[in-house]
mmCIF file of C-alpha atoms in Angstrom:
data_model
loop_
_atom_site.group_PDB
_atom_site.id
_atom_site.type_symbol
_atom_site.label_atom_id
_atom_site.label_comp_id
_atom_site.label_asym_id
_atom_site.label_seq_id
_atom_site.Cartn_x
_atom_site.Cartn_y
_atom_site.Cartn_z
ATOM 1 C CA MET A 293 31.601 15.033 19.639
ATOM 2 C CA ALA A 294 27.990 16.016 20.613
ATOM 3 C CA ARG A 295 25.383 14.323 18.270
ATOM 4 C CA ARG A 296 23.927 15.874 15.397
ATOM 5 C CA ARG A 297 20.360 17.290 16.436
ATOM 6 C CA LYS A 298 17.760 15.411 14.190
ATOM 7 C CA ARG A 299 15.846 18.986 12.363
ATOM 8 C CA GLY A 300 11.736 18.640 12.261
ATOM 9 C CA ARG A 301 9.308 18.002 14.733
ATOM 10 C CA ASP A 302 9.247 14.793 16.390
ATOM 11 C CA ILE A 303 5.867 13.723 15.494
ATOM 12 C CA THR A 304 3.836 10.058 15.236
ATOM 13 C CA GLY A 305 0.619 9.478 13.267
ATOM 14 C CA ILE A 306 -0.509 8.307 9.833
ATOM 15 C CA LEU A 307 -1.753 10.324 7.169
ATOM 16 C CA LEU A 308 -3.975 9.064 4.530
ATOM 17 C CA LEU A 309 -2.607 10.831 1.318
ATOM 18 C CA ASP A 310 -4.389 10.684 -2.070
ATOM 19 C CA LYS A 311 -1.335 10.909 -4.453
ATOM 20 C CA PRO A 312 -1.337 12.895 -7.395
ATOM 21 C CA THR A 313 -0.717 11.080 -11.087
ATOM 22 C CA ASP A 314 2.878 11.996 -12.666
ATOM 23 C CA MET A 315 4.535 11.409 -9.166
ATOM 24 C CA THR A 316 6.924 8.546 -7.689
ATOM 25 C CA SER A 317 5.421 7.537 -4.151
ATOM 26 C CA ASN A 318 8.946 8.876 -2.859
ATOM 27 C CA LYS A 319 8.555 12.559 -4.095
ATOM 28 C CA ALA A 320 5.209 12.380 -2.366
ATOM 29 C CA LEU A 321 6.515 11.502 0.836
ATOM 30 C CA GLN A 322 9.424 13.963 0.884
ATOM 31 C CA GLN A 323 6.635 16.387 0.148
ATOM 32 C CA ALA A 324 4.411 15.289 2.424
ATOM 33 C CA LYS A 325 7.762 15.143 4.975
ATOM 34 C CA PHE A 326 8.713 18.876 3.734
ATOM 35 C CA LEU A 327 4.879 20.141 4.867
ATOM 36 C CA TYR A 328 4.306 18.243 8.329
ATOM 37 C CA PHE A 329 8.330 19.538 8.782
ATOM 38 C CA ALA A 330 8.806 16.001 10.088
ATOM 39 C CA GLN A 331 12.018 14.152 11.446
ATOM 40 C CA LYS A 332 10.951 10.681 10.197
ATOM 41 C CA ALA A 333 8.964 9.763 7.817
ATOM 42 C CA GLY A 334 8.064 6.565 5.189
ATOM 43 C CA HIS A 335 5.513 4.983 2.882
ATOM 44 C CA THR A 336 3.921 1.689 3.230
ATOM 45 C CA GLY A 337 3.906 0.295 -0.178
ATOM 46 C CA ALA A 338 4.717 2.469 -3.825
ATOM 47 C CA LEU A 339 2.241 3.552 -6.193
ATOM 48 C CA ASP A 340 3.358 3.657 -9.737
ATOM 49 C CA PRO A 341 4.094 7.222 -10.801
ATOM 50 C CA ILE A 342 0.686 7.217 -13.191
ATOM 51 C CA ALA A 343 -1.839 5.882 -10.772
ATOM 52 C CA THR A 344 -3.457 7.781 -7.578
ATOM 53 C CA GLY A 345 -4.612 7.335 -4.774
ATOM 54 C CA VAL A 346 -4.685 6.070 -1.384
ATOM 55 C CA LEU A 347 -0.351 6.077 0.484
ATOM 56 C CA PRO A 348 -0.566 6.108 4.005
ATOM 57 C CA ILE A 349 2.611 8.267 5.163
ATOM 58 C CA CYS A 350 3.765 7.155 8.472
ATOM 59 C CA PHE A 351 5.523 9.981 11.055
ATOM 60 C CA GLY A 352 7.585 9.031 13.659
ATOM 61 C CA GLU A 353 6.796 5.666 15.820
ATOM 62 C CA GLY A 354 4.625 5.099 12.649
ATOM 63 C CA THR A 355 7.304 3.716 10.443
ATOM 64 C CA LYS A 356 7.693 0.987 12.969
ATOM 65 C CA PHE A 357 4.405 -0.042 11.864
ATOM 66 C CA SER A 358 4.482 0.596 7.899
ATOM 67 C CA HIS A 359 4.943 -3.262 7.231
ATOM 68 C CA PHE A 360 1.623 -4.248 8.419
ATOM 69 C CA LEU A 361 -0.474 -1.950 6.266
ATOM 70 C CA LEU A 362 2.378 -2.826 3.366
ATOM 71 C CA ASN A 363 1.043 -6.430 3.727
ATOM 72 C CA ALA A 364 -2.621 -5.337 4.046
ATOM 73 C CA ASP A 365 -5.226 -5.968 1.024
ATOM 74 C CA LYS A 366 -5.335 -3.477 -1.316
ATOM 75 C CA LYS A 367 -8.430 -1.995 -3.673
ATOM 76 C CA TYR A 368 -8.440 -0.441 -6.852
ATOM 77 C CA ARG A 369 -10.006 1.180 -9.902
ATOM 78 C CA VAL A 370 -8.559 0.417 -12.980
ATOM 79 C CA ILE A 371 -9.414 1.939 -16.594
ATOM 80 C CA ALA A 372 -7.996 -0.495 -19.364
ATOM 81 C CA LYS A 373 -7.250 0.109 -23.034
ATOM 82 C CA MET A 374 -8.254 -2.579 -25.232
ATOM 83 C CA GLY A 375 -6.558 -3.302 -29.074
ATOM 84 C CA GLN A 376 -2.413 -2.345 -27.847
ATOM 85 C CA LYS A 377 -0.003 -3.883 -25.710
ATOM 86 C CA THR A 378 3.089 -1.171 -24.375
ATOM 87 C CA THR A 379 6.306 -2.144 -23.132
ATOM 88 C CA THR A 380 5.390 -1.177 -19.405
ATOM 89 C CA ALA A 381 2.020 -2.336 -19.770
ATOM 90 C CA ASP A 382 0.095 1.138 -19.059
ATOM 91 C CA ARG A 383 -0.079 4.293 -20.904
ATOM 92 C CA GLU A 384 3.533 5.532 -20.693
ATOM 93 C CA GLY A 385 4.883 2.769 -22.543
ATOM 94 C CA GLU A 386 5.610 2.413 -26.016
ATOM 95 C CA VAL A 387 2.946 0.664 -28.089
ATOM 96 C CA VAL A 388 4.329 -3.040 -28.714
ATOM 97 C CA GLU A 389 1.289 -4.306 -30.082
ATOM 98 C CA GLU A 390 -1.622 -3.537 -32.069
ATOM 99 C CA LYS A 391 -4.936 -5.523 -32.769
ATOM 100 C CA PRO A 392 -8.614 -4.765 -33.835
ATOM 101 C CA VAL A 393 -11.048 -5.218 -30.882
ATOM 102 C CA ASN A 394 -13.957 -7.051 -31.349
ATOM 103 C CA VAL A 395 -14.664 -7.948 -27.151
ATOM 104 C CA THR A 396 -18.692 -8.498 -26.080
ATOM 105 C CA GLU A 397 -18.962 -7.729 -22.582
ATOM 106 C CA GLU A 398 -19.755 -11.194 -21.933
ATOM 107 C CA GLU A 399 -16.354 -12.030 -22.997
ATOM 108 C CA LEU A 400 -14.948 -9.868 -20.622
ATOM 109 C CA VAL A 401 -17.101 -11.238 -17.791
ATOM 110 C CA LYS A 402 -15.893 -14.851 -18.654
ATOM 111 C CA VAL A 403 -12.286 -13.674 -18.621
ATOM 112 C CA VAL A 404 -12.731 -11.869 -15.200
ATOM 113 C CA GLN A 405 -14.026 -14.815 -13.846
ATOM 114 C CA GLN A 406 -10.883 -16.835 -14.375
ATOM 115 C CA PHE A 407 -8.712 -14.251 -12.659
ATOM 116 C CA LYS A 408 -10.631 -14.657 -9.492
ATOM 117 C CA GLY A 409 -8.960 -16.457 -6.496
ATOM 118 C CA THR A 410 -5.451 -17.471 -6.249
ATOM 119 C CA ILE A 411 -3.266 -16.878 -9.119
ATOM 120 C CA SER A 412 0.295 -16.578 -10.591
ATOM 121 C CA GLN A 413 1.688 -13.774 -11.718
ATOM 122 C CA VAL A 414 5.743 -12.686 -12.793
ATOM 123 C CA PRO A 415 6.395 -9.132 -12.102
ATOM 124 C CA SER A 416 7.352 -6.733 -14.983
ATOM 125 C CA MET A 417 10.560 -5.196 -15.580
ATOM 126 C CA TYR A 418 9.232 -1.822 -14.809
ATOM 127 C CA SER A 419 8.873 -2.570 -11.541
ATOM 128 C CA ALA A 420 10.419 -1.515 -8.444
ATOM 129 C CA LEU A 421 11.240 -4.827 -7.451
ATOM 130 C CA LYS A 422 15.066 -5.107 -7.092
ATOM 131 C CA LYS A 423 17.594 -7.453 -8.736
ATOM 132 C CA ASP A 424 20.951 -7.548 -6.905
ATOM 133 C CA GLY A 425 20.269 -4.089 -5.640
ATOM 134 C CA VAL A 426 18.734 -2.537 -8.816
ATOM 135 C CA PRO A 427 15.113 -1.805 -9.544
ATOM 136 C CA LEU A 428 14.225 -3.610 -12.077
ATOM 137 C CA TYR A 429 12.938 -0.653 -13.944
ATOM 138 C CA LYS A 430 16.247 0.921 -14.417
ATOM 139 C CA LEU A 431 17.424 -2.662 -15.685
ATOM 140 C CA ALA A 432 14.469 -2.210 -18.017
ATOM 141 C CA ARG A 433 15.580 1.119 -19.452
ATOM 142 C CA GLN A 434 18.783 0.005 -20.075
ATOM 143 C CA GLY A 435 17.555 -2.499 -22.411
ATOM 144 C CA ILE A 436 17.926 -5.383 -20.069
ATOM 145 C CA GLU A 437 15.694 -8.033 -18.911
ATOM 146 C CA VAL A 438 16.081 -10.922 -16.074
ATOM 147 C CA GLU A 439 14.225 -13.446 -15.270
ATOM 148 C CA ARG A 440 12.200 -13.123 -12.544
ATOM 149 C CA GLU A 441 10.099 -15.589 -10.404
ATOM 150 C CA ALA A 442 6.182 -16.134 -10.654
ATOM 151 C CA ARG A 443 4.294 -15.184 -7.504
ATOM 152 C CA GLU A 444 1.061 -16.247 -6.259
ATOM 153 C CA VAL A 445 -1.106 -13.684 -5.684
ATOM 154 C CA THR A 446 -5.346 -13.714 -4.560
ATOM 155 C CA ILE A 447 -7.840 -11.777 -6.053
ATOM 156 C CA HIS A 448 -10.612 -11.792 -4.065
ATOM 157 C CA SER A 449 -13.111 -9.742 -6.326
ATOM 158 C CA ILE A 450 -13.264 -7.978 -9.433
ATOM 159 C CA ASP A 451 -16.478 -6.067 -10.738
ATOM 160 C CA ILE A 452 -16.861 -4.687 -13.894
ATOM 161 C CA VAL A 453 -17.124 -0.618 -13.289
ATOM 162 C CA ARG A 454 -17.889 -0.177 -17.158
ATOM 163 C CA PHE A 455 -17.332 -1.644 -20.659
ATOM 164 C CA GLU A 456 -17.436 0.130 -23.778
ATOM 165 C CA SER A 457 -16.008 -0.824 -27.411
ATOM 166 C CA ASP A 458 -12.092 -0.377 -26.823
ATOM 167 C CA GLU A 459 -12.173 0.042 -22.828
ATOM 168 C CA PHE A 460 -13.183 -1.838 -19.826
ATOM 169 C CA GLU A 461 -13.008 -0.169 -16.046
ATOM 170 C CA LEU A 462 -12.837 -2.720 -13.405
ATOM 171 C CA ASP A 463 -12.863 -2.729 -9.430
ATOM 172 C CA VAL A 464 -10.239 -5.057 -7.980
ATOM 173 C CA HIS A 465 -9.744 -6.456 -4.562
ATOM 174 C CA CYS A 466 -6.258 -7.855 -3.896
ATOM 175 C CA SER A 467 -3.902 -8.933 -2.027
ATOM 176 C CA LYS A 468 -0.266 -7.833 -1.290
ATOM 177 C CA GLY A 469 2.094 -7.674 -3.910
ATOM 178 C CA THR A 470 -0.894 -7.636 -6.708
ATOM 179 C CA TYR A 471 0.871 -5.605 -10.148
ATOM 180 C CA ILE A 472 -2.909 -4.067 -11.452
ATOM 181 C CA ARG A 473 -0.767 -3.786 -14.784
ATOM 182 C CA ASN A 474 0.025 -7.468 -14.823
ATOM 183 C CA LEU A 475 -3.466 -8.557 -14.243
ATOM 184 C CA VAL A 476 -5.103 -6.151 -16.892
ATOM 185 C CA GLU A 477 -2.264 -7.160 -19.459
ATOM 186 C CA ASP A 478 -2.982 -10.696 -19.213
ATOM 187 C CA MET A 479 -6.965 -10.236 -19.416
ATOM 188 C CA GLY A 480 -5.928 -8.455 -22.723
ATOM 189 C CA ASP A 481 -3.971 -11.482 -23.644
ATOM 190 C CA GLU A 482 -7.242 -13.901 -23.154
ATOM 191 C CA LEU A 483 -8.940 -11.854 -24.716
ATOM 192 C CA GLY A 484 -7.312 -11.994 -27.726
ATOM 193 C CA CYS A 485 -6.213 -7.961 -28.023
ATOM 194 C CA GLY A 486 -4.543 -7.010 -26.281
ATOM 195 C CA ALA A 487 -4.634 -4.473 -23.180
ATOM 196 C CA HIS A 488 -2.924 -2.001 -20.950
ATOM 197 C CA VAL A 489 -3.748 0.518 -17.916
ATOM 198 C CA GLN A 490 -5.042 3.994 -18.987
ATOM 199 C CA GLU A 491 -5.784 4.860 -15.415
ATOM 200 C CA LEU A 492 -4.868 3.627 -12.250
ATOM 201 C CA ARG A 493 -6.250 4.406 -8.749
ATOM 202 C CA ARG A 494 -6.212 3.275 -5.404
ATOM 203 C CA THR A 495 -9.255 2.976 -2.998
ATOM 204 C CA ALA A 496 -8.292 1.534 -0.113
ATOM 205 C CA VAL A 497 -5.553 -0.135 1.902
ATOM 206 C CA SER A 498 -6.697 -2.511 4.392
ATOM 207 C CA HIS A 499 -9.567 -0.527 5.780
ATOM 208 C CA LEU A 500 -7.827 2.798 4.806
ATOM 209 C CA GLN A 501 -10.644 4.624 2.116
ATOM 210 C CA LEU A 502 -9.635 7.282 -0.212
ATOM 211 C CA ASP A 503 -12.846 9.111 0.583
ATOM 212 C CA ASP A 504 -10.521 10.112 4.075
ATOM 213 C CA CYS A 505 -7.193 10.993 2.102
ATOM 214 C CA VAL A 506 -6.078 14.748 1.415
ATOM 215 C CA SER A 507 -4.050 16.031 -1.402
ATOM 216 C CA LEU A 508 -0.487 17.726 -1.421
ATOM 217 C CA ALA A 509 -2.198 20.483 -2.752
ATOM 218 C CA GLN A 510 -4.784 20.977 0.085
ATOM 219 C CA LEU A 511 -1.843 20.513 2.858
ATOM 220 C CA GLU A 512 -0.129 23.059 1.150
ATOM 221 C CA THR A 513 -2.776 25.728 1.248
ATOM 222 C CA MET A 514 -3.178 24.955 5.008
ATOM 223 C CA LYS A 515 0.309 25.429 5.472
ATOM 224 C CA GLN A 516 0.370 28.571 3.671
ATOM 225 C CA ALA A 517 -2.496 29.442 6.216
ATOM 226 C CA ASP A 518 -0.420 28.618 9.127
ATOM 227 C CA GLU A 519 -3.207 25.758 10.098
ATOM 228 C CA LYS A 520 -0.594 23.489 11.666
ATOM 229 C CA LEU A 521 -2.951 22.210 14.517
ATOM 230 C CA ALA A 522 -5.342 21.546 11.568
ATOM 231 C CA MET A 523 -2.803 19.425 9.553
ATOM 232 C CA ASP A 524 -1.747 17.703 12.746
ATOM 233 C CA GLU A 525 -5.362 16.264 13.678
ATOM 234 C CA LEU A 526 -5.435 14.961 10.354
ATOM 235 C CA LEU A 527 -3.303 12.472 11.458
ATOM 236 C CA LEU A 528 -4.670 9.108 12.493
ATOM 237 C CA PRO A 529 -3.349 8.075 15.663
ATOM 238 C CA LEU A 530 -1.622 4.465 15.012
ATOM 239 C CA GLU A 531 -3.800 1.904 16.689
ATOM 240 C CA LYS A 532 -6.741 3.599 14.429
ATOM 241 C CA ALA A 533 -4.748 2.807 10.961
ATOM 242 C CA LEU A 534 -4.007 -0.686 12.298
ATOM 243 C CA HIS A 535 -7.235 -0.978 13.356
ATOM 244 C CA HIS A 536 -8.013 -4.161 10.928
ATOM 245 C CA LEU A 537 -5.807 -6.190 13.996
ATOM 246 C CA PRO A 538 -7.974 -7.743 16.852
ATOM 247 C CA ILE A 539 -6.712 -6.075 20.534
ATOM 248 C CA VAL A 540 -5.195 -7.517 23.287
ATOM 249 C CA GLU A 541 -6.019 -5.646 26.875
ATOM 250 C CA LEU A 542 -2.964 -6.058 29.085
ATOM 251 C CA ASP A 543 -3.108 -4.612 33.476
ATOM 252 C CA SER A 544 -0.130 -2.614 34.229
ATOM 253 C CA ASP A 545 2.017 -5.427 35.133
ATOM 254 C CA GLN A 546 1.729 -7.306 32.424
ATOM 255 C CA ALA A 547 2.385 -4.179 30.241
ATOM 256 C CA TYR A 548 5.609 -3.425 32.520
ATOM 257 C CA TYR A 549 6.709 -7.003 31.894
ATOM 258 C CA ILE A 550 6.224 -6.776 27.637
ATOM 259 C CA ARG A 551 7.792 -2.994 27.836
ATOM 260 C CA LEU A 552 10.875 -5.105 28.951
ATOM 261 C CA GLY A 553 11.044 -7.597 26.148
ATOM 262 C CA GLN A 554 9.302 -10.445 27.932
ATOM 263 C CA ALA A 555 6.068 -12.287 27.243
ATOM 264 C CA VAL A 556 3.477 -12.888 29.762
ATOM 265 C CA GLN A 557 0.528 -15.488 30.136
ATOM 266 C CA LEU A 558 -2.910 -15.037 29.312
ATOM 267 C CA SER A 559 -6.183 -15.905 29.954
ATOM 268 C CA GLY A 560 -8.083 -16.472 26.419
ATOM 269 C CA MET A 561 -5.062 -15.934 24.473
ATOM 270 C CA PRO A 562 -6.177 -14.313 21.346
ATOM 271 C CA GLN A 563 -6.219 -16.973 17.603
ATOM 272 C CA GLU A 564 -4.423 -14.190 15.198
ATOM 273 C CA GLU A 565 -0.794 -14.479 14.679
ATOM 274 C CA GLU A 566 -0.467 -10.294 15.289
ATOM 275 C CA PHE A 567 -2.730 -7.831 17.544
ATOM 276 C CA ILE A 568 -3.076 -4.708 18.771
ATOM 277 C CA LEU A 569 -1.408 -4.418 22.584
ATOM 278 C CA LYS A 570 -3.096 -1.505 24.568
ATOM 279 C CA ASP A 571 -2.334 -1.627 28.641
ATOM 280 C CA PRO A 572 -4.776 1.100 30.336
ATOM 281 C CA GLU A 573 -2.732 4.411 29.179
ATOM 282 C CA GLY A 574 -3.295 3.447 25.714
ATOM 283 C CA PHE A 575 -1.547 2.097 22.709
ATOM 284 C CA LEU A 576 1.849 -0.206 23.203
ATOM 285 C CA GLY A 577 2.500 -1.686 19.678
ATOM 286 C CA ILE A 578 1.962 -4.857 17.963
ATOM 287 C CA GLY A 579 2.212 -8.259 19.922
ATOM 288 C CA CYS A 580 2.357 -11.854 18.905
ATOM 289 C CA ILE A 581 2.210 -15.987 20.599
ATOM 290 C CA ASP A 582 5.638 -17.235 20.841
ATOM 291 C CA ASP A 583 6.587 -20.594 21.042
ATOM 292 C CA ASP A 584 5.366 -20.860 24.414
ATOM 293 C CA GLY A 585 2.218 -19.926 23.889
ATOM 294 C CA LYS A 586 2.404 -16.714 25.474
ATOM 295 C CA VAL A 587 1.840 -13.058 24.559
ATOM 296 C CA ALA A 588 5.187 -11.199 23.373
ATOM 297 C CA PRO A 589 5.835 -8.071 22.035
ATOM 298 C CA ARG A 590 7.174 -7.900 18.360
ATOM 299 C CA ARG A 591 7.001 -3.981 18.079
ATOM 300 C CA LEU A 592 6.358 -1.050 20.542
ATOM 301 C CA ILE A 593 6.445 2.529 20.138
ATOM 302 C CA LYS A 594 9.160 4.472 22.246
ATOM 303 C CA GLN A 595 7.727 5.226 25.694
ATOM 304 C CA THR A 596 7.356 9.061 26.693
ATOM 305 C CA SER A 597 8.984 10.474 29.254
#
């Protein structure tokens, strides 16, 4: 039997999408894939439906490298409402507790300081984490609560952007796996009045910035105008999207063995665990140092004929 031909274009690159609010990350991914008529696509870490902002979409060979962005630091702008706790720790949940707000900006500054550095978070039941293959949020909607292990995350910085009588706005730079809803709720507990997320916007994934993102509405307008070339020009080359990693240059012979899956010895070996591999023709993929101290391939792009 003949193999079924894949539908769509075999395109490779990374699209910086500004995800709209009230849409799941998977739906945003599927819409972007449809607009580009792409064979293969994946995103680099889900945003909550209410959240907006940077959602890198990987097309084609880019899907091989999505976890490098998934594991990268993130930045967020969050607006928190004090005086109310909700079931989901954001505006979509039911209010379960209300308290008067008598918080000063000085008190907020002190609480913010407590959450900088390495902290422990227990993931919310309303998260995409899975228990026996079932997302926690689906269990929560059935009234089922399961035990979750605390995890350590790093808050690199928190800056207070705005403080009002019952609201505050923060810029947060954090490690992968940080739950901003949990952070806000924990801050509300420390302030003694409770708090939940009112608005959440991801402003950066590693070095990839919100200012460089495009919206689904913009893509739809371009597609309707048959501006396919302009749409393709929005896709970042994989090397640029992984620019936060150091680069190791290989000559043609070294690249030949790397493509065969073999490790090579280099002078001036890189100190980092992972790095970009390039040969005279361009981007090869991601490499690492093996147990023998040699440069080995970790993830390579498909060779074009």
